[in-house]
């Protein structure tokens, strides 16, 4: 069973091939990615119309590339998976349209994957794949959620952000500090030269007693600090503020993740989504989890941010578990807003 996965929900065109043989974890045969970050940088964020047009240009060449790398032909594909949502409507339609057209030509089934399910299951492509059940911390540009995961398709929401996502907090703070897009990696790089103790920033909802997050207040706090520093801000102050911002975000994510482990009694934490690439988050989670006898699992570094491999994998795992209902021929739509619980099985 060869599964093609197409990801086009935001600013990365990702295509990958996964093979499913027997009951083991499906194997990644090849993957290719084109990031639009450079194209959007001039605008300080993703321009949806430009994103859609670029996905159209990239998706078929990337598909040819992964087929060639895997030594397969189009006719060897058994299932075409694509990201159905959440994401930018026009961008999603590119991946969905290409997937459905390919499937119609090849007379193969299609399956629309939930983007967050892709992130959530991506650690299964790592060498030390986790076992169910586990707590998942999903931290991307648009989402911050803690889930209890009992198996493929068995997801229970434990808590989520009430306003901005953690990635958004990184991106917006980076923008205030005059850093490029995407801001998360840039802010993390600058933070390495800073002293986090130089600025006191809020840790929203840290002691709320539940597993919800809030990051909008942090962004406002960063804004007032930047305004106070004025136009003549020195490089050291910017680095200090970057370090303080990163520490505030990491503190909250780590504290809530530890609380989720405690509340559920589980000893495995899976971290997925772009912010999961953050080195300080990883070090702090590893250290604190070890203290309570828990382990943290991450996707391979290249699969933390958006990619086609996680989409092909999610479809393959669903198929393995009998949870994949092939879609009717050429009938598709995308879901720009789509809660993960909508694809959970009872
Ligand atoms: O999962 P992802 O690639 O796309 C979405 O589904 O949103 O996540 C992108 C987010 C962006 O907000 C980006 O700034 C953040 O992940 N990010 C990071 C790092 N790498 C990516 N944030 C902090 N530190 C990083 N090293
Ligand atoms: Zn994502």
CSV table of C-alpha atoms and ligand atoms in Angstrom, one decimal:
chain,number,residue,atom,x,y,z
A,1,UNK,CA,0.0,0.0,0.0
A,2,UNK,CA,1.7,3.2,-1.2
A,3,UNK,CA,0.2,6.5,0.1
A,4,UNK,CA,0.9,9.9,-1.4
A,5,UNK,CA,0.5,12.8,1.0
A,6,UNK,CA,0.0,16.4,-0.1
A,7,UNK,CA,0.2,19.2,2.4
A,8,UNK,CA,-0.8,22.8,1.3
A,9,UNK,CA,-2.6,24.3,4.2
A,10,UNK,CA,-0.4,27.4,4.7
A,11,UNK,CA,3.0,28.4,3.4
A,12,UNK,CA,4.7,25.1,2.8
A,13,UNK,CA,4.0,22.7,-0.1
A,14,UNK,CA,4.9,19.3,1.2
A,15,UNK,CA,4.6,16.0,-0.8
A,16,UNK,CA,5.6,12.6,0.5
A,17,UNK,CA,5.3,8.8,0.0
A,18,UNK,CA,4.7,6.4,2.8
A,19,UNK,CA,4.4,2.6,2.5
A,20,UNK,CA,2.3,0.5,4.7
A,21,UNK,CA,3.2,-3.2,5.0
A,22,UNK,CA,1.7,-5.4,7.7
A,23,UNK,CA,1.0,-4.1,11.2
A,24,UNK,CA,4.2,-2.1,11.7
A,25,UNK,CA,4.5,1.7,11.6
A,26,UNK,CA,4.3,2.8,7.9
A,27,UNK,CA,7.7,3.7,6.4
A,28,UNK,CA,8.6,7.0,4.8
A,29,UNK,CA,9.9,6.3,1.3
A,30,UNK,CA,10.5,9.9,0.2
A,31,UNK,CA,9.5,13.4,0.9
A,32,UNK,CA,10.0,16.9,-0.7
A,33,UNK,CA,9.1,20.3,0.6
A,34,UNK,CA,9.0,23.8,-0.7
A,35,UNK,CA,8.8,26.6,1.8
A,36,UNK,CA,7.3,30.0,0.8
A,37,UNK,CA,8.8,31.8,3.8
A,38,UNK,CA,11.1,33.9,1.6
A,39,UNK,CA,8.3,34.9,-0.6
A,40,UNK,CA,6.1,36.1,2.3
A,41,UNK,CA,8.9,37.7,4.2
A,42,UNK,CA,8.6,41.0,2.4
A,43,UNK,CA,5.0,41.2,3.7
A,44,UNK,CA,5.7,40.2,7.3
A,45,UNK,CA,3.3,37.3,7.1
A,46,UNK,CA,1.5,34.9,4.8
A,47,UNK,CA,-0.4,36.4,1.9
A,48,UNK,CA,-3.1,33.8,1.2
A,49,UNK,CA,-3.5,34.6,-2.6
A,50,UNK,CA,0.3,34.3,-3.2
A,51,UNK,CA,0.4,31.1,-1.1
A,52,UNK,CA,-2.3,29.5,-3.3
A,53,UNK,CA,-0.6,30.5,-6.5
A,54,UNK,CA,2.8,29.1,-5.3
A,55,UNK,CA,1.3,25.8,-4.2
A,56,UNK,CA,-0.1,25.4,-7.8
A,57,UNK,CA,3.4,25.9,-9.2
A,58,UNK,CA,5.1,23.5,-6.8
A,59,UNK,CA,2.8,20.5,-6.1
A,60,UNK,CA,3.3,18.5,-9.4
A,61,UNK,CA,7.1,18.9,-9.6
A,62,UNK,CA,7.4,17.9,-6.0
A,63,UNK,CA,5.2,14.9,-6.7
A,64,UNK,CA,7.4,13.8,-9.6
A,65,UNK,CA,10.4,14.3,-7.3
A,66,UNK,CA,9.2,12.0,-4.6
A,67,UNK,CA,8.1,9.3,-7.0
A,68,UNK,CA,11.5,9.4,-8.7
A,69,UNK,CA,13.3,9.2,-5.3
A,70,UNK,CA,11.2,6.2,-4.3
A,71,UNK,CA,11.6,4.6,-7.7
A,72,UNK,CA,7.8,4.5,-8.2
A,73,UNK,CA,5.5,5.5,-11.0
A,74,UNK,CA,2.1,7.2,-10.6
A,75,UNK,CA,0.4,3.9,-11.2
A,76,UNK,CA,2.0,2.5,-8.1
A,77,UNK,CA,0.0,4.8,-5.9
A,78,UNK,CA,-2.8,3.2,-3.9
A,79,UNK,CA,-4.2,6.1,-2.0
A,80,UNK,CA,-3.9,9.9,-2.4
A,81,UNK,CA,-4.1,11.8,0.9
A,82,UNK,CA,-4.3,15.6,1.2
A,83,UNK,CA,-4.8,18.1,4.0
A,84,UNK,CA,-8.5,19.0,4.1
A,85,UNK,CA,-8.1,21.5,6.9
A,86,UNK,CA,-7.7,23.6,9.0
A,87,UNK,CA,-5.8,26.2,7.0
A,88,UNK,CA,-6.2,28.8,4.3
A,89,UNK,CA,-9.1,27.9,2.1
A,90,UNK,CA,-7.5,28.7,-1.3
A,91,UNK,CA,-4.2,27.0,-0.3
A,92,UNK,CA,-6.1,23.9,0.9
A,93,UNK,CA,-8.1,23.8,-2.4
A,94,UNK,CA,-4.9,23.5,-4.4
A,95,UNK,CA,-3.8,20.3,-2.6
A,96,UNK,CA,-7.3,18.9,-2.5
A,97,UNK,CA,-7.9,19.7,-6.2
A,98,UNK,CA,-4.7,18.1,-7.3
A,99,UNK,CA,-5.2,15.0,-5.1
A,100,UNK,CA,-8.8,14.5,-6.4
A,101,UNK,CA,-7.7,15.0,-10.0
A,102,UNK,CA,-4.8,12.5,-9.7
A,103,UNK,CA,-7.0,10.0,-8.0
A,104,UNK,CA,-9.7,10.3,-10.7
A,105,UNK,CA,-7.1,9.8,-13.4
A,106,UNK,CA,-5.6,6.8,-11.6
A,107,UNK,CA,-8.9,5.5,-10.3
A,108,UNK,CA,-7.7,5.4,-6.8
A,109,UNK,CA,-9.3,6.6,-3.6
A,110,UNK,CA,-8.6,9.9,-1.9
A,111,UNK,CA,-8.6,10.9,1.8
A,112,UNK,CA,-8.7,14.3,3.4
A,113,UNK,CA,-6.5,14.4,6.5
A,114,UNK,CA,-6.9,16.8,9.5
A,115,UNK,CA,-3.7,18.8,9.6
A,116,UNK,CA,-3.4,18.6,13.4
A,117,UNK,CA,-3.9,14.8,13.3
A,118,UNK,CA,-0.9,14.8,10.9
A,119,UNK,CA,1.2,16.8,13.5
A,120,UNK,CA,0.0,14.6,16.3
A,121,UNK,CA,1.0,11.3,14.7
A,122,UNK,CA,4.3,12.6,13.2
A,123,UNK,CA,6.5,11.3,16.1
A,124,UNK,CA,5.7,7.8,14.8
A,125,UNK,CA,8.1,8.6,12.0
A,126,UNK,CA,10.9,9.0,14.6
A,127,UNK,CA,13.3,6.1,15.5
A,128,UNK,CA,11.8,6.0,19.1
A,129,UNK,CA,8.1,6.0,18.2
A,130,UNK,CA,5.8,6.5,21.2
A,131,UNK,CA,3.3,4.0,22.5
A,132,UNK,CA,-0.3,4.8,23.2
A,133,UNK,CA,-1.7,6.3,25.4
A,134,UNK,CA,0.1,9.7,25.7
A,135,UNK,CA,-0.5,13.4,26.3
A,136,UNK,CA,0.1,15.5,23.2
A,137,UNK,CA,1.2,19.1,23.2
A,138,UNK,CA,0.3,20.6,19.8
A,139,UNK,CA,2.0,23.9,19.3
A,140,UNK,CA,1.9,25.4,15.8
A,141,UNK,CA,1.4,28.8,14.3
A,142,UNK,CA,-2.4,28.6,14.6
A,143,UNK,CA,-3.0,26.1,17.4
A,144,UNK,CA,-2.0,25.4,21.0
A,145,UNK,CA,-3.7,22.4,22.5
A,146,UNK,CA,-3.1,19.6,25.0
A,147,UNK,CA,-4.8,16.4,24.0
A,148,UNK,CA,-5.1,12.9,25.5
A,149,UNK,CA,-4.4,10.4,22.8
A,150,UNK,CA,-5.5,6.8,23.4
A,151,UNK,CA,-4.9,5.5,19.9
A,152,UNK,CA,-5.3,6.5,16.2
A,153,UNK,CA,-8.5,8.6,16.0
A,154,UNK,CA,-8.9,8.6,19.8
A,155,UNK,CA,-8.4,12.2,20.8
A,156,UNK,CA,-9.7,14.0,23.8
A,157,UNK,CA,-9.1,17.8,24.2
A,158,UNK,CA,-7.7,18.6,27.6
A,159,UNK,CA,-7.1,22.3,27.1
A,160,UNK,CA,-6.3,24.9,24.5
A,161,UNK,CA,-5.5,28.6,23.9
A,162,UNK,CA,-8.4,31.0,24.5
A,163,UNK,CA,-6.7,33.6,22.1
A,164,UNK,CA,-3.4,33.5,20.3
A,165,UNK,CA,-1.4,30.4,19.7
A,166,UNK,CA,2.1,29.9,21.0
A,167,UNK,CA,3.5,30.2,17.5
A,168,UNK,CA,1.6,33.4,17.0
A,169,UNK,CA,3.1,34.8,20.2
A,170,UNK,CA,6.6,34.0,18.8
A,171,UNK,CA,5.7,35.4,15.4
A,172,UNK,CA,4.1,38.6,16.7
A,173,UNK,CA,6.8,39.3,19.3
A,174,UNK,CA,9.4,38.7,16.6
A,175,UNK,CA,7.7,41.3,14.4
A,176,UNK,CA,7.7,43.8,17.2
A,177,UNK,CA,11.4,43.2,17.6
A,178,UNK,CA,12.0,43.9,14.0
A,179,UNK,CA,12.8,40.3,13.1
A,180,UNK,CA,11.7,38.6,9.8
A,181,UNK,CA,9.0,36.1,9.1
A,182,UNK,CA,8.6,33.3,10.3
A,183,UNK,CA,9.5,34.9,13.7
A,184,UNK,CA,9.8,31.8,15.9
A,185,UNK,CA,13.2,30.6,14.7
A,186,UNK,CA,14.5,34.2,14.4
A,187,UNK,CA,13.4,35.1,17.9
A,188,UNK,CA,15.0,31.9,19.3
A,189,UNK,CA,18.3,32.7,17.5
A,190,UNK,CA,18.4,36.3,19.0
A,191,UNK,CA,17.3,35.0,22.4
A,192,UNK,CA,20.5,33.0,22.6
A,193,UNK,CA,22.4,36.2,23.1
A,194,UNK,CA,20.1,37.7,25.7
A,195,UNK,CA,19.5,37.7,29.4
A,196,UNK,CA,15.9,36.7,30.1
A,197,UNK,CA,16.0,38.2,33.6
A,198,UNK,CA,16.4,41.7,32.2
A,199,UNK,CA,12.7,41.9,31.6
A,200,UNK,CA,9.8,40.7,33.6
A,201,UNK,CA,7.0,39.4,31.4
A,202,UNK,CA,3.6,37.9,32.4
A,203,UNK,CA,2.9,34.2,32.3
A,204,UNK,CA,-0.8,34.3,31.3
A,205,UNK,CA,-3.1,31.6,32.9
A,206,UNK,CA,-0.1,29.9,34.6
A,207,UNK,CA,-2.0,29.4,37.8
A,208,UNK,CA,-5.5,29.1,36.2
A,209,UNK,CA,-6.0,25.6,37.6
A,210,UNK,CA,-6.9,24.2,34.2
A,211,UNK,CA,-5.1,23.3,31.0
A,212,UNK,CA,-6.0,26.4,29.0
A,213,UNK,CA,-3.5,28.9,27.6
A,214,UNK,CA,-3.6,32.6,26.7
A,215,UNK,CA,-0.9,34.5,24.9
A,216,UNK,CA,-2.5,37.7,23.7
A,217,UNK,CA,-1.5,39.5,26.9
A,218,UNK,CA,2.1,38.5,26.5
A,219,UNK,CA,2.2,40.1,23.0
A,220,UNK,CA,0.8,43.3,24.4
A,221,UNK,CA,3.4,43.3,27.2
A,222,UNK,CA,6.2,42.9,24.6
A,223,UNK,CA,4.7,45.7,22.6
A,224,UNK,CA,4.8,48.1,25.6
A,225,UNK,CA,8.4,47.1,26.4
A,226,UNK,CA,9.4,47.8,22.8
A,227,UNK,CA,7.6,51.2,22.8
A,228,UNK,CA,9.4,52.1,26.1
A,229,UNK,CA,12.8,51.3,24.6
A,230,UNK,CA,12.0,53.6,21.7
A,231,UNK,CA,13.9,54.0,18.4
A,232,UNK,CA,17.4,53.8,19.9
A,233,UNK,CA,17.0,50.4,21.2
A,234,UNK,CA,20.4,48.6,21.4
A,235,UNK,CA,21.0,45.1,20.2
A,236,UNK,CA,21.5,43.8,23.7
A,237,UNK,CA,18.1,45.0,24.9
A,238,UNK,CA,16.5,43.4,21.9
A,239,UNK,CA,18.2,40.1,22.6
A,240,UNK,CA,17.2,40.4,26.3
A,241,UNK,CA,13.6,41.0,25.4
A,242,UNK,CA,13.7,38.1,22.9
A,243,UNK,CA,15.1,35.8,25.7
A,244,UNK,CA,12.5,37.0,28.2
A,245,UNK,CA,9.7,36.4,25.6
A,246,UNK,CA,10.9,32.9,24.8
A,247,UNK,CA,11.2,32.1,28.5
A,248,UNK,CA,7.7,33.3,29.2
A,249,UNK,CA,6.2,31.2,26.4
A,250,UNK,CA,8.3,28.1,27.3
A,251,UNK,CA,7.4,28.4,31.0
A,252,UNK,CA,3.7,28.3,30.4
A,253,UNK,CA,3.9,25.5,27.8
A,254,UNK,CA,6.1,23.4,30.1
A,255,UNK,CA,4.0,24.0,33.3
A,256,UNK,CA,0.7,23.1,31.5
A,257,UNK,CA,2.2,20.0,29.9
A,258,UNK,CA,3.5,18.8,33.3
A,259,UNK,CA,0.1,19.4,34.8
A,260,UNK,CA,-1.5,17.4,32.0
A,261,UNK,CA,0.8,14.5,32.8
A,262,UNK,CA,-0.1,14.7,36.4
A,263,UNK,CA,-3.9,15.0,35.8
A,264,UNK,CA,-4.0,12.1,33.4
A,265,UNK,CA,-1.5,9.9,35.3
A,266,UNK,CA,0.3,9.3,31.9
A,267,UNK,CA,4.1,9.1,31.5
A,268,UNK,CA,4.5,9.9,27.9
A,269,UNK,CA,4.3,13.3,26.3
A,270,UNK,CA,4.4,13.9,22.5
A,271,UNK,CA,5.3,17.3,21.2
A,272,UNK,CA,4.2,18.3,17.7
A,273,UNK,CA,3.9,21.4,15.5
A,274,UNK,CA,6.4,24.0,14.5
A,275,UNK,CA,7.1,25.4,18.0
A,276,UNK,CA,8.2,21.9,18.9
A,277,UNK,CA,11.4,22.7,17.0
A,278,UNK,CA,12.3,25.3,19.8
A,279,UNK,CA,15.5,24.1,21.5
A,280,UNK,CA,14.7,25.7,24.9
A,281,UNK,CA,11.2,24.2,24.9
A,282,UNK,CA,12.8,20.8,24.2
A,283,UNK,CA,15.5,21.0,26.9
A,284,UNK,CA,13.1,22.3,29.6
A,285,UNK,CA,10.4,19.6,28.8
A,286,UNK,CA,13.0,16.8,28.7
A,287,UNK,CA,14.4,17.9,32.1
A,288,UNK,CA,11.1,18.4,33.9
A,289,UNK,CA,9.5,15.2,32.4
A,290,UNK,CA,12.5,13.2,33.5
A,291,UNK,CA,12.0,14.5,37.1
A,292,UNK,CA,8.6,12.9,37.1
A,293,UNK,CA,9.7,9.7,35.4
A,294,UNK,CA,8.1,10.7,32.1
A,295,UNK,CA,9.5,10.7,28.6
A,296,UNK,CA,9.0,13.2,25.8
A,297,UNK,CA,8.8,12.2,22.1
A,298,UNK,CA,9.3,14.5,19.2
A,299,UNK,CA,9.0,14.1,15.4
A,300,UNK,CA,12.3,14.0,13.5
A,301,UNK,CA,13.5,17.6,13.4
A,302,UNK,CA,12.7,18.0,9.7
A,303,UNK,CA,9.1,16.9,10.3
A,304,UNK,CA,8.3,19.4,13.2
A,305,UNK,CA,7.0,22.1,10.8
A,306,UNK,CA,4.4,21.5,8.1
A,307,UNK,CA,5.3,18.6,5.7
A,308,UNK,CA,3.7,16.0,3.4
A,309,UNK,CA,5.0,13.0,5.4
A,310,UNK,CA,2.7,13.6,8.3
A,311,UNK,CA,-0.3,13.7,6.0
A,312,UNK,CA,0.6,10.5,4.2
A,313,UNK,CA,1.4,8.9,7.6
A,314,UNK,CA,-2.0,9.9,9.2
A,315,UNK,CA,-3.9,8.5,6.2
A,316,UNK,CA,-1.8,5.3,6.3
A,317,UNK,CA,-2.3,4.8,10.1
A,318,UNK,CA,-6.1,5.4,9.7
A,319,UNK,CA,-6.2,2.8,6.9
A,320,UNK,CA,-4.3,0.3,9.1
A,321,UNK,CA,-6.8,0.8,11.9
A,322,UNK,CA,-9.8,0.5,9.7
A,323,UNK,CA,-10.7,4.2,10.2
A,324,UNK,CA,-10.3,5.3,6.6
A,325,UNK,CA,-13.5,5.8,4.7
A,326,UNK,CA,-12.5,6.5,1.0
A,327,UNK,CA,-14.2,9.5,-0.3
A,328,UNK,CA,-16.7,9.5,-3.2
A,329,UNK,CA,-15.2,10.2,-6.6
A,330,UNK,CA,-14.4,13.8,-7.2
A,331,UNK,CA,-16.6,15.0,-4.3
A,332,UNK,CA,-14.4,17.1,-2.0
A,333,UNK,CA,-14.4,20.2,0.0
A,334,UNK,CA,-12.0,21.7,2.4
A,335,UNK,CA,-12.5,22.9,6.0
A,336,UNK,CA,-10.5,26.1,6.8
A,337,UNK,CA,-11.8,25.8,10.4
A,338,UNK,CA,-12.1,22.3,11.7
A,339,UNK,CA,-11.7,21.1,15.3
A,340,UNK,CA,-9.7,17.9,15.8
A,341,UNK,CA,-12.5,16.3,17.8
A,342,UNK,CA,-14.5,16.2,14.5
A,343,UNK,CA,-12.3,13.4,13.3
A,344,UNK,CA,-12.1,11.6,16.6
A,345,UNK,CA,-13.9,8.2,16.9
A,346,UNK,CA,-16.0,7.5,19.9
B,1,LIG,O1,3.3,23.7,12.5
B,1,LIG,P1,3.8,24.8,11.7
B,1,LIG,O2,4.9,24.6,10.7
B,1,LIG,O3,2.7,25.5,10.9
B,1,LIG,C1,1.3,25.6,11.4
B,1,LIG,O4,0.6,24.6,11.2
B,1,LIG,O5,1.0,26.7,11.9
B,1,LIG,O6,4.2,25.9,12.8
B,1,LIG,C2,4.7,27.2,12.4
B,1,LIG,C3,5.0,27.9,13.7
B,1,LIG,C4,5.4,29.4,13.4
B,1,LIG,O7,4.6,30.2,14.3
B,1,LIG,C5,6.9,29.4,13.7
B,1,LIG,O8,7.3,30.7,14.2
B,1,LIG,C6,7.0,28.4,14.8
B,1,LIG,O9,6.1,27.4,14.4
B,1,LIG,N1,8.4,27.9,15.0
B,1,LIG,C7,9.1,28.1,16.0
B,1,LIG,C8,10.4,27.5,15.8
B,1,LIG,N2,10.3,26.9,14.6
B,1,LIG,C9,9.1,27.2,14.1
B,1,LIG,N3,8.9,28.8,17.2
B,1,LIG,C10,9.9,28.9,18.1
B,1,LIG,N4,11.1,28.3,17.9
B,1,LIG,C11,11.4,27.6,16.8
B,1,LIG,N5,12.6,27.1,16.7
B,2,LIG,ZN1,1.1,22.8,11.0
